[in-house]
Amino acid sequence: MTSLDDNPFADPSADVYIWSVDGVPFKVHKVILSLASDHMKNMLNTASRTTHLHEGSDRTEHDGVLSFHFPEHSGVLDPLFRLCYPVDDPPLDSIEDVRMTLEAAKKYQMREAVKITKQRLLGFAPREPIRVYAIACQLELDDIALDAAKEVLKQEAQYTYADELETIPGSAYRRLVTFCESGGNSADSLVARRVPLPTGPSRTGTPSPALTRAKSLSTYSPRLVGSALSPKPALHPFNARDADIVLATSDNVQFRAYRNIIELASPVLTSMLAGISSSTERRFSMPDPVRRLSLPESSQVLSILLRICYPIDDALPEDVHTLHLALCAAREYQMQKAIRVLQDALLARKDDPAVPPDLLYAIACCCDLRSLAAAAAKRSLHTAFTDSTFATFDKYGLSGACVQRLFSYHKRCCDAARYVVGEKWRTQLESSCRLGKWANDGQVPCWYERYMGAIAKDPWPTPATATNTELVRSAISSCHKSTGGIYGKKCRYCSDPAQIVVYTEFTRYVAETIEALENRVVIEWPGQ
């Protein structure tokens, strides 16, 4: 039999039930919860027993005892209430357990529980600093975020991936990298204005909150077309008088279309039209021979979708942002042909110099087009991240994980390029020189150290660095024996045309090596 020590939430003297979302009852004492939380105190002392007290929680009665139904799982409520009761604190062995309990403690304003769980969360920082930082950002715990960021800096772990990065804005991850790059001297930058958390599916791109659709199609309620704007007819061919449905856009353009074409193109629109056929006619006394459906898309986007469905010219716009909006709508409506056409149209722009790589990367992440994201990431190499870059990322609501993938890719490409000036590569190269590739006297050429030293000064060597005319000329001209001079004997590496050709070939070899090393690096996705 379970004792009260094991289950303190079955005491007969308790005077309120709290039910978890999975149906587990917790019989608790009002006075304890009231002392633990002003929120709970107000809730428990509310006179009306029918008032909804919190989103997802309401009150009823059970066995004559006041009952509340909370949206949390019993696995969250049990440790939460134990932190309020005079019993042993729950173990909270995993960082996920701590996160869920802390989130609930903040929600219900349980001061002591928040204090304890914050310390528990911080205790994971030495082992999992990125996860702790991301959770702190998600829960708006600036003090914990700063302490976790210091641990990230200490471990040089700012480019490490964690699942929790999927749940925070890209700007929060950017602040962490800025903090680490400054050596911890920009602590104020970790505290910034709050932006909406990513809402997209985990492990993929995250759609911008600004692009959230006007209504959820899964809970669509048919309604008559209505707008503050005066209705305008669409252009040919979407103004046919014999069309049997009207699709109205957010800018109140009326598209007259044929129902059989729409039903073939989209099962979602088919369902919405069926809802209008049944509910609208019941709402009005006489049936309307033309079904009218209001959609959240602009007329530009709807025109793209309909042109793809119709047997007419489906020329697409050049603007990738509009293509992105159309693809989002096509996916919502499950228009498979439109999805394929629009995806191909975006992929065709991967090498278009007119499309900035940061914009292309943001759209690719939003649409989960990984090959397009990889191409955009490669195009973005050797370009600096600017405020404009991050404004683009914020516009499309990229998660911290999307930005981390790009930062990590750049860092690994830079490390790969610098391999050519690293000790291991230099040792291998010098060894080949001693074997007679350029000299038969066991010595490296006179220009070698000056040339390699000049490349090493570039934080991120590129093929252009390796073949830079000024750099190449400088390495040769700085040799004190290049003209013989007072030494009487010319340097054979600098004065012999054949050896100069070797030098030129070597610089080309270095450039090709840098490019090959970078090409081996791929942007990483979870689960790869």
Short mmCIF file of C-alpha atoms in Angstrom, two decimals:
data_model
loop_
_atom_site.label_atom_id
_atom_site.label_comp_id
_atom_site.label_asym_id
_atom_site.label_seq_id
_atom_site.Cartn_x
_atom_site.Cartn_y
_atom_site.Cartn_z
CA MET A 1 0.00 0.00 0.00
CA THR A 2 1.36 3.45 -0.92
CA SER A 3 2.12 5.64 2.10
CA LEU A 4 1.58 9.38 2.31
CA ASP A 5 5.36 9.77 2.33
CA ASP A 6 5.41 8.16 -1.10
CA ASN A 7 2.26 9.94 -2.26
CA PRO A 8 1.55 13.11 -0.30
CA PHE A 9 -1.31 13.89 -2.67
CA ALA A 10 -3.79 11.41 -1.21
CA ASP A 11 -4.14 12.90 2.28
CA PRO A 12 -7.78 12.80 3.48
CA SER A 13 -7.39 16.27 4.99
CA ALA A 14 -6.63 17.82 1.60
CA ASP A 15 -9.43 20.02 0.34
CA VAL A 16 -8.99 20.38 -3.43
CA TYR A 17 -8.41 18.08 -6.37
CA ILE A 18 -6.18 18.99 -9.29
CA TRP A 19 -6.45 16.66 -12.26
CA SER A 20 -3.70 16.25 -14.81
CA VAL A 21 -4.39 16.08 -18.51
CA ASP A 22 -3.80 12.31 -18.40
CA GLY A 23 -6.49 11.89 -15.74
CA VAL A 24 -4.40 11.54 -12.57
CA PRO A 25 -5.94 13.24 -9.49
CA PHE A 26 -3.79 15.16 -7.00
CA LYS A 27 -5.58 15.83 -3.71
CA VAL A 28 -3.79 18.87 -2.33
CA HIS A 29 -4.14 21.46 0.42
CA LYS A 30 -5.36 24.91 -0.53
CA VAL A 31 -3.25 26.58 2.12
CA ILE A 32 0.00 25.04 0.84
CA LEU A 33 -0.62 26.01 -2.78
CA SER A 34 -1.83 29.45 -1.72
CA LEU A 35 1.39 30.07 0.19
CA ALA A 36 3.43 28.78 -2.73
CA SER A 37 1.81 30.95 -5.39
CA ASP A 38 -0.29 34.12 -5.48
CA HIS A 39 -1.66 32.85 -8.77
CA MET A 40 -2.87 29.68 -7.07
CA LYS A 41 -4.20 31.70 -4.14
CA ASN A 42 -6.35 33.84 -6.40
CA MET A 43 -7.48 30.80 -8.34
CA LEU A 44 -8.45 28.79 -5.29
CA ASN A 45 -10.23 31.68 -3.59
CA THR A 46 -12.29 32.68 -6.60
CA ALA A 47 -15.91 32.62 -5.59
CA SER A 48 -17.38 31.46 -8.88
CA ARG A 49 -16.95 27.77 -9.60
CA THR A 50 -17.61 28.12 -13.31
CA THR A 51 -14.95 30.65 -14.19
CA HIS A 52 -12.15 29.50 -16.46
CA LEU A 53 -9.00 30.29 -14.54
CA HIS A 54 -6.24 29.54 -16.98
CA GLU A 55 -6.09 28.55 -20.57
CA GLY A 56 -6.83 24.84 -20.58
CA SER A 57 -7.75 24.64 -16.86
CA ASP A 58 -11.23 24.92 -15.30
CA ARG A 59 -12.98 23.92 -12.12
CA THR A 60 -15.56 21.26 -11.37
CA GLU A 61 -16.34 19.10 -8.35
CA HIS A 62 -15.32 15.53 -7.49
CA ASP A 63 -16.81 13.68 -4.49
CA GLY A 64 -18.04 17.02 -3.22
CA VAL A 65 -14.52 18.47 -3.32
CA LEU A 66 -13.57 21.39 -5.52
CA SER A 67 -11.63 20.16 -8.57
CA PHE A 68 -9.49 21.84 -11.18
CA HIS A 69 -8.38 20.39 -14.50
CA PHE A 70 -4.89 21.43 -15.57
CA PRO A 71 -3.36 20.98 -19.04
CA GLU A 72 -0.09 19.55 -17.65
CA HIS A 73 0.82 15.87 -17.54
CA SER A 74 1.00 14.11 -14.17
CA GLY A 75 4.74 13.70 -14.71
CA VAL A 76 4.99 17.50 -14.51
CA LEU A 77 2.46 18.19 -11.75
CA ASP A 78 3.92 15.61 -9.35
CA PRO A 79 7.41 17.18 -9.08
CA LEU A 80 5.88 20.67 -9.22
CA PHE A 81 3.68 20.06 -6.18
CA ARG A 82 6.46 18.23 -4.32
CA LEU A 83 8.56 21.37 -4.59
CA CYS A 84 5.76 23.20 -2.75
CA TYR A 85 5.12 20.55 -0.08
CA PRO A 86 7.27 19.89 3.03
CA VAL A 87 8.54 16.62 1.57
CA ASP A 88 11.76 15.60 -0.16
CA ASP A 89 12.36 17.49 -3.38
CA PRO A 90 11.89 15.43 -6.54
CA PRO A 91 15.10 14.10 -8.15
CA LEU A 92 14.59 15.77 -11.57
CA ASP A 93 17.44 13.72 -13.00
CA SER A 94 17.15 14.86 -16.61
CA ILE A 95 17.38 18.30 -18.13
CA GLU A 96 14.04 17.69 -19.83
CA ASP A 97 12.36 16.99 -16.48
CA VAL A 98 13.85 20.21 -15.12
CA ARG A 99 12.69 22.21 -18.14
CA MET A 100 9.09 21.00 -17.98
CA THR A 101 8.86 21.55 -14.22
CA LEU A 102 10.43 24.99 -14.45
CA GLU A 103 8.10 25.97 -17.25
CA ALA A 104 5.08 24.98 -15.15
CA ALA A 105 6.48 26.72 -12.07
CA LYS A 106 6.84 29.97 -14.05
CA LYS A 107 3.38 29.59 -15.50
CA TYR A 108 1.77 29.23 -12.06
CA GLN A 109 4.15 31.76 -10.46
CA MET A 110 5.48 29.36 -7.81
CA ARG A 111 8.39 31.38 -6.46
CA GLU A 112 10.28 28.70 -4.52
CA ALA A 113 9.75 26.10 -7.22
CA VAL A 114 11.12 28.51 -9.83
CA LYS A 115 14.16 29.24 -7.66
CA ILE A 116 14.94 25.55 -7.11
CA THR A 117 14.42 24.48 -10.72
CA LYS A 118 16.51 27.37 -12.03
CA GLN A 119 19.41 26.16 -9.92
CA ARG A 120 18.82 22.61 -11.12
CA LEU A 121 18.87 23.83 -14.71
CA LEU A 122 22.10 25.72 -14.18
CA GLY A 123 23.62 22.57 -12.71
CA PHE A 124 23.47 21.00 -16.18
CA ALA A 125 25.49 23.83 -17.77
CA PRO A 126 28.94 22.23 -17.36
CA ARG A 127 27.73 19.15 -19.26
CA GLU A 128 25.25 20.65 -21.73
CA PRO A 129 25.79 24.41 -21.93
CA ILE A 130 24.09 24.93 -25.30
CA ARG A 131 20.95 23.14 -24.12
CA VAL A 132 20.83 25.17 -20.92
CA TYR A 133 21.32 28.42 -22.86
CA ALA A 134 18.52 27.56 -25.30
CA ILE A 135 16.10 26.59 -22.53
CA ALA A 136 16.92 29.77 -20.63
CA CYS A 137 16.18 31.81 -23.76
CA GLN A 138 12.94 29.96 -24.33
CA LEU A 139 11.80 30.61 -20.74
CA GLU A 140 13.14 34.20 -20.71
CA LEU A 141 15.63 33.57 -17.90
CA ASP A 142 18.30 36.16 -18.69
CA ASP A 143 20.47 35.38 -15.65
CA ILE A 144 20.62 31.67 -16.47
CA ALA A 145 21.24 32.46 -20.14
CA LEU A 146 24.25 34.60 -19.21
CA ASP A 147 25.74 31.95 -16.91
CA ALA A 148 25.20 29.27 -19.56
CA ALA A 149 26.76 31.52 -22.21
CA LYS A 150 29.86 31.86 -20.05
CA GLU A 151 30.13 28.08 -19.93
CA VAL A 152 29.66 27.88 -23.71
CA LEU A 153 32.51 30.37 -24.11
CA LYS A 154 34.70 28.41 -21.70
CA GLN A 155 34.15 25.18 -23.64
CA GLU A 156 34.23 26.91 -27.07
CA ALA A 157 30.96 25.11 -27.76
CA GLN A 158 29.08 27.89 -29.56
CA TYR A 159 28.87 25.93 -32.82
CA THR A 160 27.49 22.78 -31.18
CA TYR A 161 24.01 21.60 -32.17
CA ALA A 162 21.28 20.81 -29.65
CA ASP A 163 17.62 19.99 -30.26
CA GLU A 164 16.59 22.92 -28.07
CA LEU A 165 18.00 25.33 -30.65
CA GLU A 166 14.98 24.43 -32.78
CA THR A 167 12.78 26.19 -30.20
CA ILE A 168 14.50 29.58 -29.96
CA PRO A 169 14.74 32.44 -32.47
CA GLY A 170 17.82 32.69 -34.63
CA SER A 171 18.54 36.09 -33.07
CA ALA A 172 19.00 34.43 -29.67
CA TYR A 173 21.62 32.08 -31.10
CA ARG A 174 23.29 34.97 -32.89
CA ARG A 175 23.63 36.81 -29.56
CA LEU A 176 25.39 33.78 -28.09
CA VAL A 177 27.92 33.67 -30.94
CA THR A 178 28.52 37.42 -30.66
CA PHE A 179 29.10 37.02 -26.92
CA CYS A 180 31.62 34.24 -27.49
CA GLU A 181 33.42 36.03 -30.34
CA SER A 182 33.85 39.06 -28.08
CA GLY A 183 35.45 36.91 -25.41
CA GLY A 184 32.51 37.50 -23.08
CA ASN A 185 32.76 41.29 -23.27
CA SER A 186 29.28 41.80 -24.70
CA ALA A 187 27.12 40.45 -21.89
CA ASP A 188 24.51 43.17 -22.47
CA SER A 189 23.93 41.84 -25.97
CA LEU A 190 22.51 38.61 -24.54
CA VAL A 191 19.46 40.51 -23.31
CA ALA A 192 17.36 41.66 -26.24
CA ARG A 193 13.81 42.42 -27.20
CA ARG A 194 11.56 39.42 -27.16
CA VAL A 195 10.68 37.95 -30.53
CA PRO A 196 8.18 35.14 -31.17
CA LEU A 197 9.54 31.65 -30.72
CA PRO A 198 9.78 29.46 -33.82
CA THR A 199 6.54 27.61 -34.50
CA GLY A 200 7.55 25.33 -37.35
CA PRO A 201 8.09 21.57 -37.21
CA SER A 202 11.14 20.40 -35.27
CA ARG A 203 14.32 19.68 -37.23
CA THR A 204 13.18 21.63 -40.26
CA GLY A 205 12.88 25.23 -41.26
CA THR A 206 10.52 27.44 -39.27
CA PRO A 207 7.94 29.64 -40.99
CA SER A 208 7.81 33.30 -40.05
CA PRO A 209 5.15 34.31 -37.55
CA ALA A 210 4.38 37.16 -39.95
CA LEU A 211 3.43 34.58 -42.54
CA THR A 212 1.11 32.63 -40.25
CA ARG A 213 -2.08 31.95 -42.11
CA ALA A 214 -5.21 33.89 -41.31
CA LYS A 215 -6.98 30.76 -40.16
CA SER A 216 -6.26 27.12 -39.50
CA LEU A 217 -7.58 25.04 -42.36
CA SER A 218 -8.10 22.11 -40.00
CA THR A 219 -10.72 24.16 -38.13
CA TYR A 220 -12.04 26.07 -41.10
CA SER A 221 -15.51 27.50 -40.72
CA PRO A 222 -17.26 28.41 -43.98
CA ARG A 223 -18.18 32.08 -44.26
CA LEU A 224 -19.38 34.52 -46.84
CA VAL A 225 -16.86 36.61 -48.71
CA GLY A 226 -16.42 39.94 -47.00
CA SER A 227 -13.75 42.60 -46.84
CA ALA A 228 -13.27 46.27 -46.17
CA LEU A 229 -11.95 46.52 -49.74
CA SER A 230 -14.33 46.77 -52.64
CA PRO A 231 -14.55 43.46 -54.52
CA LYS A 232 -12.67 43.32 -57.81
CA PRO A 233 -13.03 40.71 -60.53
CA ALA A 234 -9.97 38.67 -61.42
CA LEU A 235 -8.56 38.85 -64.92
CA HIS A 236 -8.99 36.23 -67.64
CA PRO A 237 -9.37 33.27 -67.40
CA PHE A 238 -10.69 33.62 -63.86
CA ASN A 239 -13.70 35.78 -64.75
CA ALA A 240 -15.73 33.20 -66.70
CA ARG A 241 -19.45 33.76 -66.15
CA ASP A 242 -20.24 30.03 -66.28
CA ALA A 243 -17.79 29.23 -63.45
CA ASP A 244 -19.52 27.61 -60.48
CA ILE A 245 -17.39 28.81 -57.54
CA VAL A 246 -15.87 32.10 -56.42
CA LEU A 247 -12.60 32.24 -54.50
CA ALA A 248 -12.05 35.59 -52.77
CA THR A 249 -8.55 36.62 -51.71
CA SER A 250 -7.34 38.72 -48.79
CA ASP A 251 -7.29 41.78 -51.07
CA ASN A 252 -10.86 40.90 -52.13
CA VAL A 253 -10.19 39.91 -55.70
CA GLN A 254 -12.91 37.53 -56.89
CA PHE A 255 -11.64 34.49 -58.82
CA ARG A 256 -14.40 32.66 -60.67
CA ALA A 257 -13.25 29.06 -61.08
CA TYR A 258 -14.55 25.63 -62.02
CA ARG A 259 -15.23 23.37 -59.12
CA ASN A 260 -14.22 20.16 -60.89
CA ILE A 261 -10.73 21.58 -61.58
CA ILE A 262 -10.31 22.72 -57.97
CA GLU A 263 -11.47 19.36 -56.65
CA LEU A 264 -8.93 17.55 -58.81
CA ALA A 265 -6.16 19.87 -57.66
CA SER A 266 -6.75 20.07 -53.90
CA PRO A 267 -8.45 17.71 -51.42
CA VAL A 268 -8.33 20.46 -48.79
CA LEU A 269 -10.20 22.99 -50.91
CA THR A 270 -12.61 20.20 -51.87
CA SER A 271 -13.41 19.68 -48.19
CA MET A 272 -13.82 23.39 -47.62
CA LEU A 273 -16.19 23.69 -50.55
CA ALA A 274 -18.21 20.74 -49.28
CA GLY A 275 -18.54 22.51 -45.94
CA ILE A 276 -19.89 25.57 -47.67
CA SER A 277 -22.36 23.49 -49.69
CA SER A 278 -23.92 22.11 -46.54
CA SER A 279 -23.61 24.84 -43.93
CA THR A 280 -24.14 27.99 -45.98
CA GLU A 281 -27.37 26.76 -47.49
CA ARG A 282 -28.70 25.93 -44.02
CA ARG A 283 -27.77 29.45 -42.89
CA PHE A 284 -29.75 31.14 -45.69
CA SER A 285 -33.22 30.38 -46.89
CA MET A 286 -32.35 29.98 -50.55
CA PRO A 287 -29.41 28.12 -52.05
CA ASP A 288 -26.71 30.08 -53.88
CA PRO A 289 -25.81 28.45 -57.21
CA VAL A 290 -22.29 29.89 -56.96
CA ARG A 291 -20.34 28.71 -53.94
CA ARG A 292 -18.21 31.45 -52.40
CA LEU A 293 -15.06 30.76 -50.41
CA SER A 294 -12.83 33.33 -48.73
CA LEU A 295 -9.12 32.51 -48.57
CA PRO A 296 -6.24 34.19 -46.72
CA GLU A 297 -3.93 34.33 -49.76
CA SER A 298 -3.29 37.43 -51.83
CA SER A 299 -4.59 37.59 -55.39
CA GLN A 300 -1.01 37.25 -56.67
CA VAL A 301 -0.50 33.97 -54.81
CA LEU A 302 -3.90 32.51 -55.71
CA SER A 303 -3.36 33.40 -59.36
CA ILE A 304 -0.09 31.42 -59.34
CA LEU A 305 -1.78 28.36 -57.81
CA LEU A 306 -4.74 28.43 -60.19
CA ARG A 307 -2.58 28.93 -63.27
CA ILE A 308 -0.60 25.82 -62.37
CA CYS A 309 -3.85 23.86 -62.03
CA TYR A 310 -5.44 25.15 -65.22
CA PRO A 311 -4.37 23.98 -68.70
CA ILE A 312 -2.94 27.41 -69.52
CA ASP A 313 0.38 29.19 -69.45
CA ASP A 314 1.75 28.90 -65.92
CA ALA A 315 4.59 31.43 -66.15
CA LEU A 316 5.92 32.02 -62.66
CA PRO A 317 7.15 35.26 -61.11
CA GLU A 318 10.85 35.96 -60.68
CA ASP A 319 10.46 37.06 -57.07
CA VAL A 320 11.54 34.18 -54.79
CA HIS A 321 9.55 35.56 -51.85
CA THR A 322 6.33 35.28 -53.86
CA LEU A 323 7.31 31.76 -54.92
CA HIS A 324 7.83 30.93 -51.28
CA LEU A 325 4.38 32.23 -50.30
CA ALA A 326 2.80 30.26 -53.12
CA LEU A 327 4.61 27.08 -52.08
CA CYS A 328 3.44 27.52 -48.47
CA ALA A 329 -0.15 27.86 -49.67
CA ALA A 330 0.18 24.89 -52.05
CA ARG A 331 1.33 22.74 -49.15
CA GLU A 332 -1.55 23.90 -46.97
CA TYR A 333 -4.01 22.97 -49.69
CA GLN A 334 -2.14 19.74 -50.59
CA MET A 335 -1.86 20.75 -54.23
CA GLN A 336 0.74 18.21 -55.30
CA LYS A 337 1.36 19.48 -58.81
CA ALA A 338 1.76 23.05 -57.57
CA ILE A 339 4.14 21.87 -54.87
CA ARG A 340 6.38 20.16 -57.44
CA VAL A 341 6.32 23.10 -59.85
CA LEU A 342 7.07 25.68 -57.17
CA GLN A 343 9.81 23.61 -55.56
CA ASP A 344 11.47 23.20 -58.95
CA ALA A 345 11.16 26.94 -59.55
CA LEU A 346 12.95 27.72 -56.29
CA LEU A 347 15.63 25.10 -56.89
CA ALA A 348 16.28 26.61 -60.33
CA ARG A 349 17.30 29.86 -58.61
CA LYS A 350 20.06 28.30 -56.49
CA ASP A 351 22.86 29.80 -58.60
CA ASP A 352 21.08 33.00 -59.55
CA PRO A 353 23.37 35.90 -58.56
CA ALA A 354 20.34 38.19 -58.44
CA VAL A 355 19.05 36.29 -55.39
CA PRO A 356 21.06 37.02 -52.22
CA PRO A 357 22.29 33.78 -50.62
CA ASP A 358 20.97 34.73 -47.17
CA LEU A 359 17.47 35.23 -48.60
CA LEU A 360 17.69 31.94 -50.48
CA TYR A 361 18.92 30.13 -47.36
CA ALA A 362 16.08 31.56 -45.25
CA ILE A 363 13.42 30.51 -47.77
CA ALA A 364 15.03 27.07 -48.21
CA CYS A 365 14.93 26.48 -44.46
CA CYS A 366 11.31 27.63 -44.22
CA CYS A 367 10.36 25.22 -47.00
CA ASP A 368 12.66 22.43 -45.78
CA LEU A 369 14.42 22.32 -49.16
CA ARG A 370 17.74 20.99 -47.93
CA SER A 371 19.53 20.85 -51.26
CA LEU A 372 18.60 24.49 -51.87
CA ALA A 373 19.74 25.41 -48.35
CA ALA A 374 23.07 23.66 -48.98
CA ALA A 375 23.57 25.53 -52.27
CA ALA A 376 22.70 28.84 -50.62
CA ALA A 377 25.06 28.11 -47.72
CA LYS A 378 27.89 27.40 -50.15
CA ARG A 379 27.21 30.62 -52.03
CA SER A 380 27.37 32.51 -48.74
CA LEU A 381 30.94 31.41 -47.99
CA HIS A 382 33.49 34.21 -47.61
CA THR A 383 30.73 36.77 -47.11
CA ALA A 384 30.33 38.51 -43.76
CA PHE A 385 27.16 38.16 -41.74
CA THR A 386 25.64 41.64 -41.41
CA ASP A 387 22.65 43.17 -39.67
CA SER A 388 20.84 42.88 -43.00
CA THR A 389 21.50 39.13 -43.00
CA PHE A 390 19.92 38.70 -39.61
CA ALA A 391 17.04 41.00 -40.48
CA THR A 392 16.28 38.58 -43.31
CA PHE A 393 16.50 35.61 -40.96
CA ASP A 394 14.20 37.35 -38.46
CA LYS A 395 11.70 38.16 -41.21
CA TYR A 396 11.38 34.48 -42.06
CA GLY A 397 11.42 33.37 -38.43
CA LEU A 398 14.47 31.12 -38.67
CA SER A 399 15.15 29.08 -35.56
CA GLY A 400 18.41 29.08 -33.67
CA ALA A 401 19.12 25.66 -35.16
CA CYS A 402 18.88 26.97 -38.75
CA VAL A 403 21.31 29.77 -37.96
CA GLN A 404 23.58 27.38 -36.03
CA ARG A 405 23.80 25.08 -39.05
CA LEU A 406 24.93 27.97 -41.24
CA PHE A 407 27.43 29.29 -38.66
CA SER A 408 28.81 25.81 -38.07
CA TYR A 409 29.16 25.22 -41.81
CA HIS A 410 31.11 28.45 -42.23
CA LYS A 411 33.34 27.58 -39.27
CA ARG A 412 34.13 24.08 -40.59
CA CYS A 413 34.85 25.44 -44.08
CA CYS A 414 37.21 27.99 -42.56
CA ASP A 415 38.96 25.31 -40.53
CA ALA A 416 39.28 23.14 -43.63
CA ALA A 417 40.80 26.00 -45.63
CA ARG A 418 43.28 26.77 -42.88
CA TYR A 419 44.47 23.17 -42.98
CA VAL A 420 46.84 24.19 -45.78
CA VAL A 421 48.76 26.43 -43.36
CA GLY A 422 48.51 24.03 -40.44
CA GLU A 423 51.50 22.17 -39.07
CA LYS A 424 50.45 18.77 -40.40
CA TRP A 425 50.00 19.90 -44.00
CA ARG A 426 53.20 21.93 -43.92
CA THR A 427 55.15 18.97 -42.56
CA GLN A 428 53.85 16.73 -45.33
CA LEU A 429 54.69 19.35 -47.95
CA GLU A 430 58.18 19.99 -46.62
CA SER A 431 58.80 16.27 -46.56
CA SER A 432 57.89 16.01 -50.22
CA CYS A 433 60.28 18.90 -50.92
CA ARG A 434 63.14 17.05 -49.27
CA LEU A 435 62.35 14.06 -51.44
CA GLY A 436 63.25 16.20 -54.42
CA LYS A 437 59.97 17.50 -55.75
CA TRP A 438 61.42 21.03 -55.96
CA ALA A 439 64.96 20.61 -54.64
CA ASN A 440 67.53 17.87 -54.51
CA ASP A 441 69.53 19.36 -51.66
CA GLY A 442 66.99 18.61 -48.91
CA GLN A 443 65.95 22.26 -48.53
CA VAL A 444 62.59 23.84 -49.16
CA PRO A 445 62.53 26.67 -51.72
CA CYS A 446 63.40 30.14 -50.49
CA TRP A 447 59.89 31.44 -51.16
CA TYR A 448 58.13 28.67 -49.26
CA GLU A 449 58.09 30.10 -45.72
CA ARG A 450 57.32 33.65 -46.88
CA TYR A 451 54.52 32.47 -49.15
CA MET A 452 52.91 30.16 -46.58
CA GLY A 453 53.31 32.77 -43.85
CA ALA A 454 51.51 35.33 -45.99
CA ILE A 455 48.60 32.94 -46.59
CA ALA A 456 48.42 32.15 -42.88
CA LYS A 457 47.74 35.82 -42.11
CA ASP A 458 44.36 35.50 -43.80
CA PRO A 459 41.85 34.30 -41.14
CA TRP A 460 40.06 32.39 -43.90
CA PRO A 461 42.39 31.60 -46.85
CA THR A 462 40.65 31.36 -50.19
CA PRO A 463 41.77 30.28 -53.67
CA ALA A 464 42.04 33.99 -54.48
CA THR A 465 44.35 34.43 -51.50
CA ALA A 466 46.63 31.64 -52.70
CA THR A 467 47.00 33.14 -56.19
CA ASN A 468 46.98 36.80 -55.22
CA THR A 469 49.46 38.54 -57.55
CA GLU A 470 50.91 40.85 -54.92
CA LEU A 471 51.36 38.04 -52.42
CA VAL A 472 53.05 35.77 -54.99
CA ARG A 473 55.37 38.53 -56.24
CA SER A 474 56.29 39.57 -52.71
CA ALA A 475 57.42 36.09 -51.73
CA ILE A 476 59.83 36.01 -54.67
CA SER A 477 61.11 39.58 -54.56
CA SER A 478 61.93 39.42 -50.86
CA CYS A 479 64.65 36.83 -51.44
CA HIS A 480 68.01 38.57 -50.83
CA LYS A 481 69.70 36.36 -53.43
CA SER A 482 67.20 36.89 -56.21
CA THR A 483 69.62 39.11 -58.20
CA GLY A 484 72.91 37.85 -56.89
CA GLY A 485 73.97 41.27 -55.57
CA ILE A 486 76.87 41.32 -53.12
CA TYR A 487 76.56 37.60 -52.65
CA GLY A 488 77.59 36.95 -56.22
CA LYS A 489 75.37 33.88 -56.66
CA LYS A 490 71.74 34.09 -57.65
CA CYS A 491 69.05 32.06 -55.89
CA ARG A 492 68.10 29.34 -58.33
CA TYR A 493 64.51 29.29 -57.06
CA CYS A 494 64.01 33.00 -57.76
CA SER A 495 66.08 33.52 -60.88
CA ASP A 496 65.58 30.28 -62.80
CA PRO A 497 62.49 30.55 -65.06
CA ALA A 498 61.84 26.83 -64.70
CA GLN A 499 61.73 27.19 -60.93
CA ILE A 500 59.42 30.21 -61.22
CA VAL A 501 57.05 28.00 -63.20
CA VAL A 502 57.21 25.49 -60.34
CA TYR A 503 56.32 28.28 -57.93
CA THR A 504 53.37 29.34 -60.07
CA GLU A 505 52.15 25.76 -60.30
CA PHE A 506 52.50 25.41 -56.55
CA THR A 507 50.33 28.47 -55.88
CA ARG A 508 47.69 27.01 -58.20
CA TYR A 509 47.97 23.71 -56.34
CA VAL A 510 47.39 25.48 -53.01
CA ALA A 511 44.34 27.26 -54.45
CA GLU A 512 42.88 24.00 -55.76
CA THR A 513 43.59 22.31 -52.42
CA ILE A 514 41.71 25.01 -50.50
CA GLU A 515 38.73 24.69 -52.83
CA ALA A 516 38.77 20.89 -52.59
CA LEU A 517 38.95 20.97 -48.79
CA GLU A 518 35.97 23.33 -48.59
CA ASN A 519 33.98 21.20 -51.03
CA ARG A 520 34.31 18.23 -48.71
CA VAL A 521 32.44 20.09 -45.99
CA VAL A 522 28.65 19.70 -46.07
CA ILE A 523 26.02 21.51 -44.07
CA GLU A 524 24.80 19.21 -41.31
CA TRP A 525 21.18 18.28 -40.66
CA PRO A 526 19.87 16.41 -37.61
CA GLY A 527 19.62 12.69 -38.23
CA GLN A 528 22.20 12.62 -41.03
#
